[in-house]
Short mmCIF file of C-alpha atoms in Angstrom, two decimals:
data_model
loop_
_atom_site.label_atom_id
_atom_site.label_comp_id
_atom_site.label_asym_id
_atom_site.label_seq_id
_atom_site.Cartn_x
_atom_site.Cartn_y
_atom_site.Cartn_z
CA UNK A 243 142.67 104.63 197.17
CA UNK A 244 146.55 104.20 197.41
CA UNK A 245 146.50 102.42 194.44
CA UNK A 246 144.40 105.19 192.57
CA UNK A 247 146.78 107.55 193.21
CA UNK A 248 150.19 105.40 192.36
CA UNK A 249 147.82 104.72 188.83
CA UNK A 250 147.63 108.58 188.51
CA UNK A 251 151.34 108.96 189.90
CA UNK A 252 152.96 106.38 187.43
CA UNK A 253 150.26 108.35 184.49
CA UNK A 254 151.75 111.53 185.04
CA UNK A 255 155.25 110.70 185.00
CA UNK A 256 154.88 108.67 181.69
CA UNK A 257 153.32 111.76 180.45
CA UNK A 258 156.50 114.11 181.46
CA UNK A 259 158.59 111.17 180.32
CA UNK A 260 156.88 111.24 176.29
CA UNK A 261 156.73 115.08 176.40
CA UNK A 262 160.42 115.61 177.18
CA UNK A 263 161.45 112.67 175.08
CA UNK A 264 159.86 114.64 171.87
CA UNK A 265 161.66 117.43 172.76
CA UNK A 266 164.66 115.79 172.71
CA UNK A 267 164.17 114.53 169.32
CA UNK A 268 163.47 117.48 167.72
CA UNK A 269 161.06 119.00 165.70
CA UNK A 270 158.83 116.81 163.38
CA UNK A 271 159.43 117.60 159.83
CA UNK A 272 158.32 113.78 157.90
CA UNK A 273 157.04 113.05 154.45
CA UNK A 274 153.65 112.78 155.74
CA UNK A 275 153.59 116.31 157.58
CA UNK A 276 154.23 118.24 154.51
CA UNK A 277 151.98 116.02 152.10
CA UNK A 278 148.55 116.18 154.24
CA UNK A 279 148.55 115.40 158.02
CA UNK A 280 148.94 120.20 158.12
CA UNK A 281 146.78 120.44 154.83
CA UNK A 282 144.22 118.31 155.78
CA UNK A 283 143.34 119.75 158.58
CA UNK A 284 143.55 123.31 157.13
CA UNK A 285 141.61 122.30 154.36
CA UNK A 286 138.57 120.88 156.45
CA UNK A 287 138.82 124.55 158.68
CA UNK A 288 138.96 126.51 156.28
CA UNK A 289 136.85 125.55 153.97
CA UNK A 290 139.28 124.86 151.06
CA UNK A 291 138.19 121.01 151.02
CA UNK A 292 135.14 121.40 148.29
CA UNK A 293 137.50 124.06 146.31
CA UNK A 294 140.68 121.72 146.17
CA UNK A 295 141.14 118.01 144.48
CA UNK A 296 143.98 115.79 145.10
CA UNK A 297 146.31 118.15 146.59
CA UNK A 298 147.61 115.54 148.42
CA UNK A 299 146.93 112.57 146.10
CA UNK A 300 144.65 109.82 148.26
CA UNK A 301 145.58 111.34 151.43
CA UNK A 302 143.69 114.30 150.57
CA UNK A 303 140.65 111.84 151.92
CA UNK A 304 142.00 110.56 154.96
CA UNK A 305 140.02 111.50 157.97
CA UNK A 306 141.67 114.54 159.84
CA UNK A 307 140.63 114.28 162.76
CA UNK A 308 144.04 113.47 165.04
CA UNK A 309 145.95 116.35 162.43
CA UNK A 310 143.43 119.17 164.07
CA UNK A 311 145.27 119.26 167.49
CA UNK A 312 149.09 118.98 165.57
CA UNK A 313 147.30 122.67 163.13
CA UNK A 314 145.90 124.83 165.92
CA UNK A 315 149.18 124.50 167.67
CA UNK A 316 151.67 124.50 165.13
CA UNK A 317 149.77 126.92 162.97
CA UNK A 318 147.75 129.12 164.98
CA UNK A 319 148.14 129.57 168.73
CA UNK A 320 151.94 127.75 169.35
CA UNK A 321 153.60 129.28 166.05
CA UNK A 322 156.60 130.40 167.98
CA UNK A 323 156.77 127.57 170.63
CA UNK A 324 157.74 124.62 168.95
CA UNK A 325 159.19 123.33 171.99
CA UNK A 326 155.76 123.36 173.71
CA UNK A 327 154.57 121.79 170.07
CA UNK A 328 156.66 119.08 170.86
CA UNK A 329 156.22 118.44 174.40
CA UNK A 330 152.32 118.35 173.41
CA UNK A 331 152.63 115.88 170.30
CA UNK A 332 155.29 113.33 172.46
CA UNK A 333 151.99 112.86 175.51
CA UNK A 334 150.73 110.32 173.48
CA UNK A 335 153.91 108.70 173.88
CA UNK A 336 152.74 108.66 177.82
CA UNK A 337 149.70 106.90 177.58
CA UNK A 338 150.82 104.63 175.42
CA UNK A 339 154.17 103.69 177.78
CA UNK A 340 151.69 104.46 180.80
CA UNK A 341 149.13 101.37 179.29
CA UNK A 342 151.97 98.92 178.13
CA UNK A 343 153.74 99.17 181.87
CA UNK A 344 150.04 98.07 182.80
CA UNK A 345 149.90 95.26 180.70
CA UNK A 346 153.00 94.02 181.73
CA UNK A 347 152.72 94.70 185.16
CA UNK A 348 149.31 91.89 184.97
CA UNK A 349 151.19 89.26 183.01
CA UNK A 350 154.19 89.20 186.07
CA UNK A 351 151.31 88.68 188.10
CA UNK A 352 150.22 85.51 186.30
CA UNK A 353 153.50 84.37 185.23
CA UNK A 354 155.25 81.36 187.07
CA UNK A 355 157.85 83.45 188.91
CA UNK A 356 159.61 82.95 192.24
CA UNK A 357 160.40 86.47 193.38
CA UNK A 358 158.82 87.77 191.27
CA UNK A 359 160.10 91.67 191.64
CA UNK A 360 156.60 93.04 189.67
CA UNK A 361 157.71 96.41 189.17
CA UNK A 362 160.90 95.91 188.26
CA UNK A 363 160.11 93.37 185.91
CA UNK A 364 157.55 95.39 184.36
CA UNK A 365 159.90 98.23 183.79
CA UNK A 366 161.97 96.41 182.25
CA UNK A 367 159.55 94.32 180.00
CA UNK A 368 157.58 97.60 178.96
CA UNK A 369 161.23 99.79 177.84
CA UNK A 370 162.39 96.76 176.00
CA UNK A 371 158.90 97.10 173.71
CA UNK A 372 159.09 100.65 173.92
CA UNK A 373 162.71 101.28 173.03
CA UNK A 374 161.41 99.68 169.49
CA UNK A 375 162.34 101.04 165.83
CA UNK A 376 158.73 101.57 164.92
CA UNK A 377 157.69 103.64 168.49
CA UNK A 378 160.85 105.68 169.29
CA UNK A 379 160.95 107.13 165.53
CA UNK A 380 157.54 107.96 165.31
CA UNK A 381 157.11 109.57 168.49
CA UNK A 382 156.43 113.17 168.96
CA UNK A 383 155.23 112.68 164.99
CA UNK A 384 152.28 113.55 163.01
CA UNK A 385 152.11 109.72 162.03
CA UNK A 386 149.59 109.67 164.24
CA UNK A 387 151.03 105.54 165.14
CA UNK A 388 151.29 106.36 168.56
CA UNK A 389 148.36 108.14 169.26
CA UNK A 390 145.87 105.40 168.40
CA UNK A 391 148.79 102.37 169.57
CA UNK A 392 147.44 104.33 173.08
CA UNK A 393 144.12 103.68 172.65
CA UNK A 394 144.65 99.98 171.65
CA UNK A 395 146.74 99.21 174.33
CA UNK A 396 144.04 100.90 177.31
CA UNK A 397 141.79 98.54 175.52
CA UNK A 398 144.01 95.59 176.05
CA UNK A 399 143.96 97.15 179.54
CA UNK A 400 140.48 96.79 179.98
CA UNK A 401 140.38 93.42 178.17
CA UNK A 402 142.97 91.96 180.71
CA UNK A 403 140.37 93.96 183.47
CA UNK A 404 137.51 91.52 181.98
CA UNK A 405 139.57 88.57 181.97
CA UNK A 406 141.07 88.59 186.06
CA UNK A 407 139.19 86.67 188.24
CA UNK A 408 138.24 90.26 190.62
CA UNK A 409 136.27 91.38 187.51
CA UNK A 410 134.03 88.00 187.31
CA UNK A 411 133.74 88.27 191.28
CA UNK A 412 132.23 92.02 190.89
CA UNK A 413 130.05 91.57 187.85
CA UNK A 414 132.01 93.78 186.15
CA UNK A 415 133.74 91.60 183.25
CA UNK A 416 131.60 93.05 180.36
CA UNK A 417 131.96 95.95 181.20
CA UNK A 418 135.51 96.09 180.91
CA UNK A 419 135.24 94.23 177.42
CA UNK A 420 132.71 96.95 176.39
CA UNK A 421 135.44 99.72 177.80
CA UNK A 422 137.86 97.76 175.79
CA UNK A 423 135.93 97.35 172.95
CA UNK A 424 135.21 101.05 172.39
CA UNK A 425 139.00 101.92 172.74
CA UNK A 426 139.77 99.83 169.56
CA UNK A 427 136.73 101.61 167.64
CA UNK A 428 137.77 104.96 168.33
CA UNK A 429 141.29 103.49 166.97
CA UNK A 430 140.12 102.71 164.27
CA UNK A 431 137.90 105.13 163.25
CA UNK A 432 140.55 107.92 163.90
CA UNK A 433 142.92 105.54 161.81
CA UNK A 434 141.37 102.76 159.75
CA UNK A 435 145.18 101.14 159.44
CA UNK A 436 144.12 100.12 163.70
CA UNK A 437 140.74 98.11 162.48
CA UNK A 438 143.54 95.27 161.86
CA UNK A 439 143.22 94.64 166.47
CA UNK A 440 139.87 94.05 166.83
CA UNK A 441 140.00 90.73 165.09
CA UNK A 442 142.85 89.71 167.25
CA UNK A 443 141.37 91.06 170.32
CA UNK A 444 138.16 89.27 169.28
CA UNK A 445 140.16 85.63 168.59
CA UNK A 446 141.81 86.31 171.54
CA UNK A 447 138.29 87.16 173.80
CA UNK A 448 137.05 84.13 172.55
CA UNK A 449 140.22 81.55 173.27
CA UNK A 450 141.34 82.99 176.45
CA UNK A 451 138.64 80.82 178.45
CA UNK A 452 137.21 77.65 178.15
CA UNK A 453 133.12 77.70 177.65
CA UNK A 454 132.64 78.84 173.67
CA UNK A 455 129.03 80.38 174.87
CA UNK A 456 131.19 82.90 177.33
CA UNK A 457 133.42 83.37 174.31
CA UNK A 458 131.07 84.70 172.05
CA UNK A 459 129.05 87.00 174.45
CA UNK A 460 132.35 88.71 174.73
CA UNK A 461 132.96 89.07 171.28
CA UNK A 462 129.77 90.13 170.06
CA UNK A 463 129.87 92.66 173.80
CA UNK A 464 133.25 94.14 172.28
CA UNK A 465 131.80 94.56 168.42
CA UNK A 466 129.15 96.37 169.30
CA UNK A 467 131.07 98.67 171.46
CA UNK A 468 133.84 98.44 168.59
CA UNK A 469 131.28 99.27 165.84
CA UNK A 470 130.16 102.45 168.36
CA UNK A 471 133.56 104.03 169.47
CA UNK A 472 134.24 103.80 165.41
CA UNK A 473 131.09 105.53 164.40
CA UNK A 474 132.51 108.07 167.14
CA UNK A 475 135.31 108.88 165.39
CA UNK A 476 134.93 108.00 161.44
CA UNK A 477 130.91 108.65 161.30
CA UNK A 478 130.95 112.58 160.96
CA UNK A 479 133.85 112.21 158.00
CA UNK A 480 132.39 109.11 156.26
CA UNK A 481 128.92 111.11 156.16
CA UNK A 482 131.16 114.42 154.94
CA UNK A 483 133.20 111.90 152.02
CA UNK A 484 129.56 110.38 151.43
CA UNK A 485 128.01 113.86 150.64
CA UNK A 486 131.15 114.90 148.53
CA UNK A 487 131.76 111.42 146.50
CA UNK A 488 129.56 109.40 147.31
CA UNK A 489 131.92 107.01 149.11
CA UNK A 490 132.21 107.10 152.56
CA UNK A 491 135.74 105.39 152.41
CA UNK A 492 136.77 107.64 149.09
CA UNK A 493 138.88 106.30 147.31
CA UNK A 494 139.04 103.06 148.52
CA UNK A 495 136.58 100.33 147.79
CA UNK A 496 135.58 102.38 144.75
CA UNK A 497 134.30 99.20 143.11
CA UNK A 498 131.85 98.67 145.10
CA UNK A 499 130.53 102.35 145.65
CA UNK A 500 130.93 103.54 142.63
CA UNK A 501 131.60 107.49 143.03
CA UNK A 502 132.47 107.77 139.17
CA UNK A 503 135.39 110.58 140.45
CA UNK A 504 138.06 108.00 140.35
CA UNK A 505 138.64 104.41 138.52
CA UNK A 506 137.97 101.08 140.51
CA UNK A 507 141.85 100.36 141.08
CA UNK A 508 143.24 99.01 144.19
CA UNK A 509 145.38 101.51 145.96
CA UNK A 510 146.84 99.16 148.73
CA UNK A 511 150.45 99.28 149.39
CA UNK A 512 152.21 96.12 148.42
CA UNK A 513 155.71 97.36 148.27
CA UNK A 514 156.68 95.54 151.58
CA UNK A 515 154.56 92.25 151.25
CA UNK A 516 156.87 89.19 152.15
CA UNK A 517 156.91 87.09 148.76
CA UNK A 518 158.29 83.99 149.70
CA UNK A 519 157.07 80.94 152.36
CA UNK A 520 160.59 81.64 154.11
CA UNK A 521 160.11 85.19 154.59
CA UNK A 522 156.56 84.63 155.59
CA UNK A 523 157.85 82.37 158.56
CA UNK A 524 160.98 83.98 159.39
CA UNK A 525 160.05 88.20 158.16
CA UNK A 526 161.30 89.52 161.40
CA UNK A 527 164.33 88.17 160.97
CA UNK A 528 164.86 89.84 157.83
CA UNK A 529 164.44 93.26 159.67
CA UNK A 530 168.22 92.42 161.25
CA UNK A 531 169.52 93.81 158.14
CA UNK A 532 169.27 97.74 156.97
CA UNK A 533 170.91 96.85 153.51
CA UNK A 534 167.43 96.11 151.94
CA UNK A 535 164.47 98.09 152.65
CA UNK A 536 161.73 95.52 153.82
CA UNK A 537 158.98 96.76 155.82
CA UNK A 538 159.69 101.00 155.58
CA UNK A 539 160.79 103.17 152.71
CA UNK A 540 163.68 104.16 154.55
CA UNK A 541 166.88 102.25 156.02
CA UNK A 542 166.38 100.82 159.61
CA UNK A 543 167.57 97.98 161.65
CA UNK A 544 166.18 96.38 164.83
CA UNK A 545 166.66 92.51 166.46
CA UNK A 546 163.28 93.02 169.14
CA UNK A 547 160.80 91.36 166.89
CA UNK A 548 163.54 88.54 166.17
CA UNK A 549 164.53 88.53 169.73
CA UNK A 550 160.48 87.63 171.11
CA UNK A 551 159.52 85.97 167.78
CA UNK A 552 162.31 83.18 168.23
CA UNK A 553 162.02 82.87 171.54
CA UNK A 554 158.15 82.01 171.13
CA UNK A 555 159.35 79.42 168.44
CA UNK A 556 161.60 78.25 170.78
CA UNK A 557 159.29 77.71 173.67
CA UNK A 558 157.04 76.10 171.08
CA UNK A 559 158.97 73.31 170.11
CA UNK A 560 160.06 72.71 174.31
CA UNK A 561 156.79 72.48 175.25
CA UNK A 562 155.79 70.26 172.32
CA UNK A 563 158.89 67.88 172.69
CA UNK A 564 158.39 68.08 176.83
CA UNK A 565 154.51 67.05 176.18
CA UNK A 566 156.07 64.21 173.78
CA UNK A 567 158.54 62.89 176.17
CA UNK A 568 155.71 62.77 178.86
CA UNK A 569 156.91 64.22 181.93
CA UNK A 570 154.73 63.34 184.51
CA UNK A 571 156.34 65.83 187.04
CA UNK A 572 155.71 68.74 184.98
CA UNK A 573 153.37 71.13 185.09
CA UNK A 574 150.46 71.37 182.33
CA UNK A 575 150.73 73.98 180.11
CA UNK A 576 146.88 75.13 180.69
CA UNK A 577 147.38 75.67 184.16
CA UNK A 578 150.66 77.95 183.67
CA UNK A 579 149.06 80.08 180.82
CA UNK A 580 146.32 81.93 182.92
CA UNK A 581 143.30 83.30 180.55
CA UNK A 582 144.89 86.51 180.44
CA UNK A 583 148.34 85.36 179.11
CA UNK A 584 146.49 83.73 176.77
CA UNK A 585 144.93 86.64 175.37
CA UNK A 586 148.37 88.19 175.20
CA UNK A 587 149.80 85.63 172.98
CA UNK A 588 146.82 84.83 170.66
CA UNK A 589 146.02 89.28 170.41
CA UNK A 590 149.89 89.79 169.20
CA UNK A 591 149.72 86.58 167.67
CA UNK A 592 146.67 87.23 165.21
CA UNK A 593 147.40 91.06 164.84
CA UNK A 594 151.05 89.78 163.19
CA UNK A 595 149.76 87.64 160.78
CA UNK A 596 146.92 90.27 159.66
CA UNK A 597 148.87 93.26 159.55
CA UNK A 598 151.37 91.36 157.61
CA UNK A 599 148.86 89.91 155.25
CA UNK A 600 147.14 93.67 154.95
CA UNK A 601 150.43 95.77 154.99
CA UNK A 602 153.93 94.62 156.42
CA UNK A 603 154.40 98.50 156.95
CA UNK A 604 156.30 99.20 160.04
CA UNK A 605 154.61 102.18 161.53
CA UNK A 606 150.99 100.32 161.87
CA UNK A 607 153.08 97.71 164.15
CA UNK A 608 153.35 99.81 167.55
CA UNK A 609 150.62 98.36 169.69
CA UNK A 610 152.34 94.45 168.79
CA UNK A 611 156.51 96.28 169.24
CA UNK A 612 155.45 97.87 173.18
CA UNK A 613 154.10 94.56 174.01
CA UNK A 614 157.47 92.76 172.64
CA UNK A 615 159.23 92.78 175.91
CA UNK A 616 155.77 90.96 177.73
CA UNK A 617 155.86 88.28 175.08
CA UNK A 618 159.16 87.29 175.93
CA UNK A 619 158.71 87.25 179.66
CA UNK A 620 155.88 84.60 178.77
CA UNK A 621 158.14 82.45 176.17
CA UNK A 622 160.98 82.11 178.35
CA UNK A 623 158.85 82.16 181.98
CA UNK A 624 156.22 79.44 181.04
CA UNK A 625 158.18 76.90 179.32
CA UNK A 626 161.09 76.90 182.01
CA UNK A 627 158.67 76.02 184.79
CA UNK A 628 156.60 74.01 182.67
CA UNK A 629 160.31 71.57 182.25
CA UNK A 630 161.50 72.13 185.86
CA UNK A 631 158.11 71.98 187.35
CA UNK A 632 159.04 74.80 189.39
CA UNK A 633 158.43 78.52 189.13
CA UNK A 634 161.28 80.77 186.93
CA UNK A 635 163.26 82.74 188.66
CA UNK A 636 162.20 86.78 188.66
CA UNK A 637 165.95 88.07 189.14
CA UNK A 638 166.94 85.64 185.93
CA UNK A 639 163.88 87.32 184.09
CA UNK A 640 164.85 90.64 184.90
CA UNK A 641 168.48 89.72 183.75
CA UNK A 642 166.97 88.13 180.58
CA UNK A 643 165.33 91.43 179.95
CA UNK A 644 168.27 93.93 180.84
CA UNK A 645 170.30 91.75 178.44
CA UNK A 646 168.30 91.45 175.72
CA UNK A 647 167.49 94.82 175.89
CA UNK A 648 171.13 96.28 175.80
CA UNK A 649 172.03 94.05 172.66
CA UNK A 650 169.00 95.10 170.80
CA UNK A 651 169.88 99.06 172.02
CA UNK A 652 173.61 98.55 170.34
CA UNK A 653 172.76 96.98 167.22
CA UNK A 654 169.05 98.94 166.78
CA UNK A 655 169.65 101.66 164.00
CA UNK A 656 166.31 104.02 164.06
CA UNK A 657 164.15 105.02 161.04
CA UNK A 658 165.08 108.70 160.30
CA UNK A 659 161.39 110.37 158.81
CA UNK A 660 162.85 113.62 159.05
CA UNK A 661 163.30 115.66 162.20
CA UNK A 662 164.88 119.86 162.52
CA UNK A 663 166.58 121.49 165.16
CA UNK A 664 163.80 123.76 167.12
CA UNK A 665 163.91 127.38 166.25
CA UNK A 666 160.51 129.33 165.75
CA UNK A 667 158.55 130.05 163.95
CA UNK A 668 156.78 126.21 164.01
CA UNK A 669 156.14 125.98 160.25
CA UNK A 670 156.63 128.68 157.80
CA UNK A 671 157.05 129.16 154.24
CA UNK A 672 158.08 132.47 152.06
CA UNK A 673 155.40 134.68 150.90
CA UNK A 674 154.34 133.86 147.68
CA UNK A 675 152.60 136.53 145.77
CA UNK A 676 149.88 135.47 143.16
CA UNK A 677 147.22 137.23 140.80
CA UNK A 678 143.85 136.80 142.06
CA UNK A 679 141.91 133.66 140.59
CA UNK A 680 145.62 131.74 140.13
CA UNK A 681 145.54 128.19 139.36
CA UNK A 682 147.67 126.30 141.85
CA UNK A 683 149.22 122.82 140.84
CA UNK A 684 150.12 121.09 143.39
CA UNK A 685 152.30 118.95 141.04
CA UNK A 686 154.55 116.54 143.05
CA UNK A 687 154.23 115.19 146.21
CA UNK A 688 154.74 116.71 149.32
CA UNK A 689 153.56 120.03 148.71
CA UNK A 690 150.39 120.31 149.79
CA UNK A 691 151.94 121.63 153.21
CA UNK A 692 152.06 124.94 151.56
CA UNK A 693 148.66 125.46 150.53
CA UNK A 694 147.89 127.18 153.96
CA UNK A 695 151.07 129.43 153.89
CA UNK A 696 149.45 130.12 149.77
CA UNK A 697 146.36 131.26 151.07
CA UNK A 698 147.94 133.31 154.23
CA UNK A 699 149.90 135.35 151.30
CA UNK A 700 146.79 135.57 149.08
CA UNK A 701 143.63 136.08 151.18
#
């Protein structure tokens, strides 16, 4: 029971911590917001979705679901709080630090550590993910990044749950992987850019123990419950795009389903694509520099991914030379990576190289950049006791952390989507008076925002 309630305890304060952090930031004004994630919404309300086409170019077809919540407050009840806007948008900021202090808090536990210091350590581990370009500038935003990031990471949660050695003991392991499993559907189904972690949670399900038969109950457990928690949260608008196009995933895949309404031309975003072997091996370093713009369309600069991706490479190469030199007083790697560490490495591991291969687009990264600080606990941790053959030592961790974590806060330069100062009302725009029956052309991108305040003026 005492642990329930420091659960609920540590919940609620991440909570207060995301709402006041929006706050802080100021009011979300991005690209996105004022091309669909407020017409969208309004559009599906109101009605105005089988009148209107392409207000908002392909977005116009993205499911709406997560923008309802941002257009009853901002538009309707909470016009003239927009502080209270943004302390509601920045909770899903909580769950999602409230989930990654989780995670990290169960790989200290399996880690190699001599005074260990759990909670410290887990701090520390979870801000130095946290504190990440791609989370701290999208937070509090209509992106809607962070909101299903949250649900990824409680389904890592419940995957780490299904992989401890209590859950076997209690019968309760698939369970947790069905829990788990449905987290990443409703992800995805919210935001189809999230179906790229059930793969990786499914490689990593399936690796993380010996016994391939095990393996694959779990991964056909979590696909099913994957395939479920999707239908959840994509089924009512694929049946509603089905009805209207005759696509469910309209525009995409268009040569296959063949609506007619739009040619059968890739729309995938390729702008940020690494296109040579180097950058494919060594892209996060490239992200060390805000001259060039290489995976966002604006300027930003941050060393985290560099920091935990070399330091993996790094503990790589020690383990392979230490297995080469034969060191019979060492410990085997097996024993030191514990089924759920594993999983860590192998989900963040396989989730990288797809969303790279699918998108290189920062903002879909959040779920890998929280866990950032966890992965390098685990390349630095289990590769020092697997050459000393003694447990690392948890104070040098949490130094390791602190450290890294200061020199990636001083040379970090944040994404700027567009933020204003708070002043009511939430979202406005100037009466505009029109002739009944007008024609509106929505003619360049983002204007669809002001379709609602259109309609407002011309009921």
């Amino acid at each position: 029971m005492t642990n329930v309630f420091r659960r609920a305890g540590l919940l609620l304060a991440c909570l207060l911590l995301g709402g006041a952090l929006s706050v802080a930031l100021g009011q979300d004004a991005n690209w996105d917001l004022r091309n669909y994630h407020l017409y969208n919404a309004w559009a599906l309300l109101t009605g105005r979705w089988g009148l209107d086409m392409y207000a908002a170019g392909i977005q116009t077809y993205f499911n709406p679901l997560l923008d309802i919540p941002y257009y009853h407050a901002a538009f309707i009840h909470l016009v003239d709080r927009p502080r209270v806007v943004a302390f509601l948008m920045g909770l899903p900021f909580g769950l999602l630090a409230f989930a990654t202090a989780s995670i990290a808090r169960s790989a200290v536990q399996d880690l190699p550590l001599r005074s260990p210091r759990p909670l410290l350590l887990a701090f520390c581990a979870a801000i130095f993910g946290l504190s990440g370009a791609a989370t701290v500038s999208q937070l509090g935003t209509t992106f809607n990044e962070i909101q299903v990031a949250a649900l990824v990471l409680l389904g890592v949660m419940c995957l780490l749950r299904a992989l401890s050695g209590e859950a076997d003991a209690r019968g309760r392991g698939l369970g947790f992987v069905l829990l788990g499993g449905l987290l990443f559907g409703l992800a995805a189904g919210a935001k189809l850019t999230a179906a790229v972690y059930a793969p990786a949670a499914v490689l990593g399900l399936f690796w993380a123990r010996r016994g391939w038969r095990a393996g694959l109950v779990r991964g056909v457990a979590f696909s099913a419950a994957w395939s479920a928690g999707f239908a959840l949260t994509y089924g009512w608008w694929g049946l509603f795009l089905y009805r209207q196009t005759g696509n469910p995933v309209f525009p995409f895949f268009e040569s296959f389903f063949r609506s007619g309404m739009v040619p059968p031309v890739s729309a995938r975003e390729m702008r940020f694509m690494p296109e040579t072997t180097l950058e494919v091996l060594f892209y996060p370093f490239h992200w060390m520099d805000d001259s060039t713009l290489t995976v966002a369309d604006v300027a930003f600069k941050d060393p985290r991914f560099a920091v935990a991706y070399g330091a993996l490479i790094l503990a790589g190469l020690g383990l392979l030379a230490t297995r080469l030199r034969g060191r019979a007083d060492a410990v085997r790697p097996r024993v030191l990576l514990t089924a759920r560490l594993r999983f860590l490495l192998i989900f963040c591991g396989s989730a990288f190289l797809v969303w790279m291969g699918l998108f290189s687009i920062l903002r879909y990264l959040v779920p890998v950049e929280a866990l950032l600080g966890v992965l390098l606990l685990i390349a630095v941790a289990v590769p020092l006791a697997r050459a000393t053959g003694r447990p690392a030592s948890g104070t040098g961790m949490v130094l390791l952390l602190v450290g890294a974590g200061v020199v990636s806060a001083a040379v970090t330069r944040y994404p700027e989507w567009g933020r204003l100062e708070h002043a009511p009302p939430t979202a406005e725009l100037a009466n505009v008076n029109l002739p009944p029956h007008s024609l509106v052309l929505a003619w360049a991108p983002p204007q669809a925002y002001a379709m609602p305040f259109i309609e407002r003026a011309n009921p």
